Short mmCIF file of C-alpha atoms in Angstrom, two decimals:
data_model
loop_
_atom_site.label_atom_id
_atom_site.label_comp_id
_atom_site.label_asym_id
_atom_site.label_seq_id
_atom_site.Cartn_x
_atom_site.Cartn_y
_atom_site.Cartn_z
CA MET B 1 -26.50 -10.12 -9.67
CA ASN B 2 -27.46 -13.88 -8.94
CA LEU B 3 -26.02 -16.19 -6.41
CA TYR B 4 -23.81 -19.58 -6.87
CA LEU B 5 -24.09 -21.56 -3.78
CA ARG B 6 -22.54 -24.72 -3.47
CA TYR B 7 -22.14 -27.19 -0.41
CA PHE B 8 -20.49 -30.56 -1.44
CA ASP B 9 -22.19 -32.12 -4.19
CA ASN B 10 -24.80 -29.48 -4.20
CA GLU B 11 -25.33 -26.54 -5.92
CA THR B 12 -27.63 -24.11 -7.40
CA LEU B 13 -28.10 -20.45 -8.95
CA VAL B 14 -30.39 -18.60 -7.98
CA SER B 15 -30.99 -15.29 -8.44
CA ASN B 16 -32.86 -13.68 -5.16
CA VAL B 17 -31.98 -14.36 -1.69
CA GLU B 18 -35.04 -16.26 -0.74
CA GLU B 19 -34.35 -18.69 -3.29
CA ALA B 20 -31.00 -19.16 -1.89
CA LEU B 21 -32.81 -19.63 1.18
CA ASP B 22 -34.77 -21.99 0.48
CA PHE B 23 -31.94 -24.05 -0.96
CA LEU B 24 -30.21 -23.85 2.06
CA SER B 25 -33.40 -25.00 4.28
CA ASN B 26 -33.86 -28.43 2.25
CA ILE B 27 -30.36 -28.91 3.58
CA ASN B 28 -30.12 -30.61 6.95
CA GLU B 29 -27.01 -30.65 7.73
CA ILE B 30 -26.90 -26.79 7.08
CA GLY B 31 -29.19 -26.42 10.11
CA MET B 32 -30.83 -22.45 9.35
CA ASN B 33 -31.78 -20.45 11.55
CA PRO B 34 -32.50 -16.87 12.31
CA VAL B 35 -28.78 -15.77 13.11
CA LEU B 36 -27.63 -17.83 9.17
CA GLU B 37 -30.56 -16.43 7.82
CA ALA B 38 -29.75 -12.58 9.10
CA ASP B 39 -26.06 -12.71 7.87
CA ILE B 40 -26.86 -14.35 4.74
CA ARG B 41 -29.41 -11.31 4.17
CA ASP B 42 -27.10 -9.35 5.11
CA TYR B 43 -24.13 -10.23 2.69
CA VAL B 44 -26.67 -10.46 -0.30
CA ALA B 45 -27.72 -6.55 0.32
CA SER B 46 -23.90 -5.49 0.84
CA ASP B 47 -21.56 -4.37 -1.95
CA VAL B 48 -19.16 -6.76 -1.25
CA LEU B 49 -18.16 -8.50 -3.73
CA TYR B 50 -15.86 -11.89 -2.36
CA PRO B 51 -17.51 -14.77 -1.87
CA LYS B 52 -18.52 -15.77 1.39
CA ARG B 53 -18.03 -19.46 3.44
CA TYR B 54 -19.72 -19.87 6.35
CA LYS B 55 -19.35 -22.98 8.58
CA ILE B 56 -20.83 -25.80 9.15
CA ARG B 57 -18.30 -27.93 11.82
CA PRO B 58 -14.70 -28.38 11.95
CA ARG B 59 -13.62 -28.45 8.19
CA VAL B 60 -16.59 -28.24 6.12
CA TYR B 61 -18.49 -25.56 4.84
CA PHE B 62 -20.81 -23.99 2.64
CA ILE B 63 -19.97 -21.31 0.11
CA ILE B 64 -22.29 -18.06 -1.63
CA ILE B 65 -20.18 -16.00 -4.60
CA LYS B 66 -22.07 -13.46 -5.77
CA THR B 67 -22.23 -13.10 -9.74
CA GLU B 68 -23.01 -12.19 -12.82
CA ALA B 69 -23.85 -14.84 -14.73
CA PRO B 70 -27.49 -15.77 -15.68
CA THR B 71 -27.18 -19.49 -15.98
CA MET B 72 -24.91 -22.16 -14.38
CA LEU B 73 -22.69 -23.02 -17.11
CA ASP B 74 -22.05 -19.57 -17.98
CA PHE B 75 -20.88 -19.27 -14.47
CA LYS B 76 -18.92 -22.75 -14.63
CA GLU B 77 -17.41 -22.00 -17.72
CA LYS B 78 -16.62 -18.05 -16.26
CA ARG B 79 -18.18 -16.39 -18.52
CA ALA B 80 -19.13 -13.41 -16.10
CA VAL B 81 -16.60 -12.70 -13.97
CA ARG B 82 -15.40 -9.37 -13.58
CA PRO B 83 -11.26 -8.65 -12.94
CA SER B 84 -11.01 -6.79 -9.83
CA GLU B 85 -9.65 -3.33 -9.86
CA GLY B 86 -6.55 -4.54 -7.48
CA ALA B 87 -5.96 -7.87 -9.36
CA GLU B 88 -5.56 -5.65 -13.02
CA ALA B 89 -3.31 -3.02 -10.77
CA LYS B 90 -1.06 -5.94 -9.40
CA ASN B 91 -0.69 -7.64 -13.12
CA HIS B 92 0.61 -4.43 -14.73
CA ALA B 93 3.02 -3.21 -12.03
CA ALA B 94 4.64 -7.12 -11.84
CA SER B 95 5.00 -7.05 -15.79
CA PRO B 96 7.70 -5.01 -15.37
CA VAL B 97 10.13 -7.49 -13.40
CA ILE B 98 9.09 -10.02 -15.89
CA MET B 99 9.98 -8.28 -18.64
CA ARG B 100 13.21 -7.38 -17.47
CA LEU B 101 14.00 -10.87 -16.28
CA ASN B 102 13.99 -11.84 -19.62
CA GLU B 103 15.40 -9.57 -21.46
CA GLU B 104 18.03 -11.03 -23.41
CA ARG B 105 21.75 -9.16 -22.86
CA ASP B 106 24.31 -12.05 -22.99
CA GLY B 107 27.19 -11.06 -20.89
CA TRP B 108 28.24 -11.08 -17.14
CA TYR B 109 25.52 -10.93 -14.17
CA GLU B 110 26.12 -10.76 -10.25
CA GLY B 111 23.19 -12.65 -8.67
CA SER B 112 22.38 -12.53 -5.34
CA ILE B 113 19.72 -15.34 -3.93
CA ASP B 114 18.38 -15.32 -0.14
CA PHE B 115 16.94 -18.96 0.80
CA LYS B 116 16.08 -22.04 3.14
CA ARG B 117 19.41 -24.18 3.77
CA VAL B 118 19.01 -27.32 5.51
CA LEU B 119 21.47 -27.82 7.57
CA MET B 120 22.14 -30.56 10.49
CA VAL B 121 22.70 -28.73 14.24
CA PRO B 122 25.94 -30.52 15.19
CA GLY B 123 25.37 -31.26 19.30
CA THR B 124 21.91 -32.76 18.04
CA GLY B 125 22.04 -34.54 14.86
CA LYS B 126 18.75 -32.12 13.80
CA PHE B 127 18.74 -30.56 10.56
CA GLN B 128 17.25 -27.07 10.39
CA TYR B 129 16.31 -24.26 7.81
CA ARG B 130 19.06 -21.50 7.82
CA ASP B 131 18.49 -18.20 5.82
CA THR B 132 21.37 -18.12 3.34
CA HIS B 133 22.13 -15.35 1.54
CA PHE B 134 24.52 -16.36 -1.71
CA VAL B 135 26.23 -13.95 -4.01
CA ALA B 136 27.39 -15.26 -7.41
CA GLN B 137 28.91 -13.38 -10.88
CA VAL B 138 27.79 -16.24 -13.91
CA ARG B 139 28.00 -15.46 -17.71
CA ALA B 140 24.33 -15.62 -18.69
CA PHE B 141 21.62 -14.33 -21.60
CA SER B 142 19.17 -12.75 -19.09
CA GLY B 143 18.03 -12.63 -15.29
CA LEU B 144 16.46 -15.31 -15.50
CA ASP B 145 18.91 -17.61 -16.88
CA CYS B 146 21.16 -16.19 -14.36
CA TYR B 147 19.08 -17.31 -11.50
CA ASN B 148 18.97 -21.00 -13.10
CA ARG B 149 22.03 -21.56 -13.05
CA ILE B 150 23.15 -20.46 -9.91
CA VAL B 151 20.24 -22.45 -8.25
CA GLU B 152 21.62 -25.17 -10.69
CA HIS B 153 24.96 -24.68 -8.94
CA LEU B 154 23.49 -24.36 -5.59
CA ARG B 155 21.19 -27.80 -5.65
CA GLN B 156 24.38 -29.57 -6.62
CA ARG B 157 25.60 -28.35 -3.52
CA VAL B 158 23.18 -28.45 -0.72
CA ASP B 159 20.77 -30.80 1.00
CA GLU B 160 18.08 -31.51 -1.39
CA ARG B 161 15.52 -29.95 1.25
CA SER B 162 16.59 -26.72 0.33
CA GLN B 163 14.54 -24.57 -0.81
CA PHE B 164 14.87 -21.77 -3.18
CA PRO B 165 12.40 -18.87 -4.05
CA SER B 166 10.89 -17.53 -6.98
CA ALA B 167 13.17 -15.18 -9.56
CA LYS B 168 10.26 -12.77 -9.90
CA GLY B 169 10.33 -12.68 -6.12
CA LYS B 170 12.07 -10.02 -3.72
CA ASN B 171 14.60 -13.17 -2.75
CA PHE B 172 16.40 -12.79 -6.07
CA LYS B 173 17.75 -9.57 -7.40
CA PHE B 174 20.30 -9.08 -10.30
CA VAL B 175 22.72 -6.88 -11.78
CA PHE B 176 24.29 -6.84 -15.62
CA LEU B 177 27.88 -6.28 -15.26
CA GLY B 178 28.60 -6.01 -19.01
CA LYS B 179 28.84 -7.73 -22.28
CA ALA B 180 31.21 -10.90 -22.37
CA LYS B 181 33.74 -10.53 -24.89
CA LYS B 182 33.54 -12.60 -27.67
CA VAL B 183 35.85 -15.31 -28.79
CA MET B 184 37.56 -15.45 -32.12
CA LYS B 185 38.22 -18.74 -33.87
#
């Protein structure tokens, strides 16, 4: 396992903790000390795979990333990135929701959306966000089309600062009510 280290424009890819400590020792602003050195050694020896960042001063950090990449070019092009098991499970869990949203069924849908609506407080004249529940029956071609039609309708009628959730999130739900009758010409 190699280590990628970066502090602003200073970056390197090293093969062991000693090289990493040498790199960090050459940057005066970091101020290597025995406590920091011991923490870096513990991180490298651990089974933890997520990146670790160390605070130098407020809003200034350096980062260490464990990687399988043999060269800096491979690391930059993400050739040695291995997907985590949790991320893989999330992608498989989310795909049915997206597939259901995009499933084309021409007809009537009932969509409900919970969004943050901007309203003026009468006594003060100031504005505040209020959780608002809205339900509508619309003719659409898919769940996503239903969402888009509802949001388009609301955008014309509420303050432009109001915030709408993602169609894929838990704040939008829809039900297919039935097919629309075909119009005879």
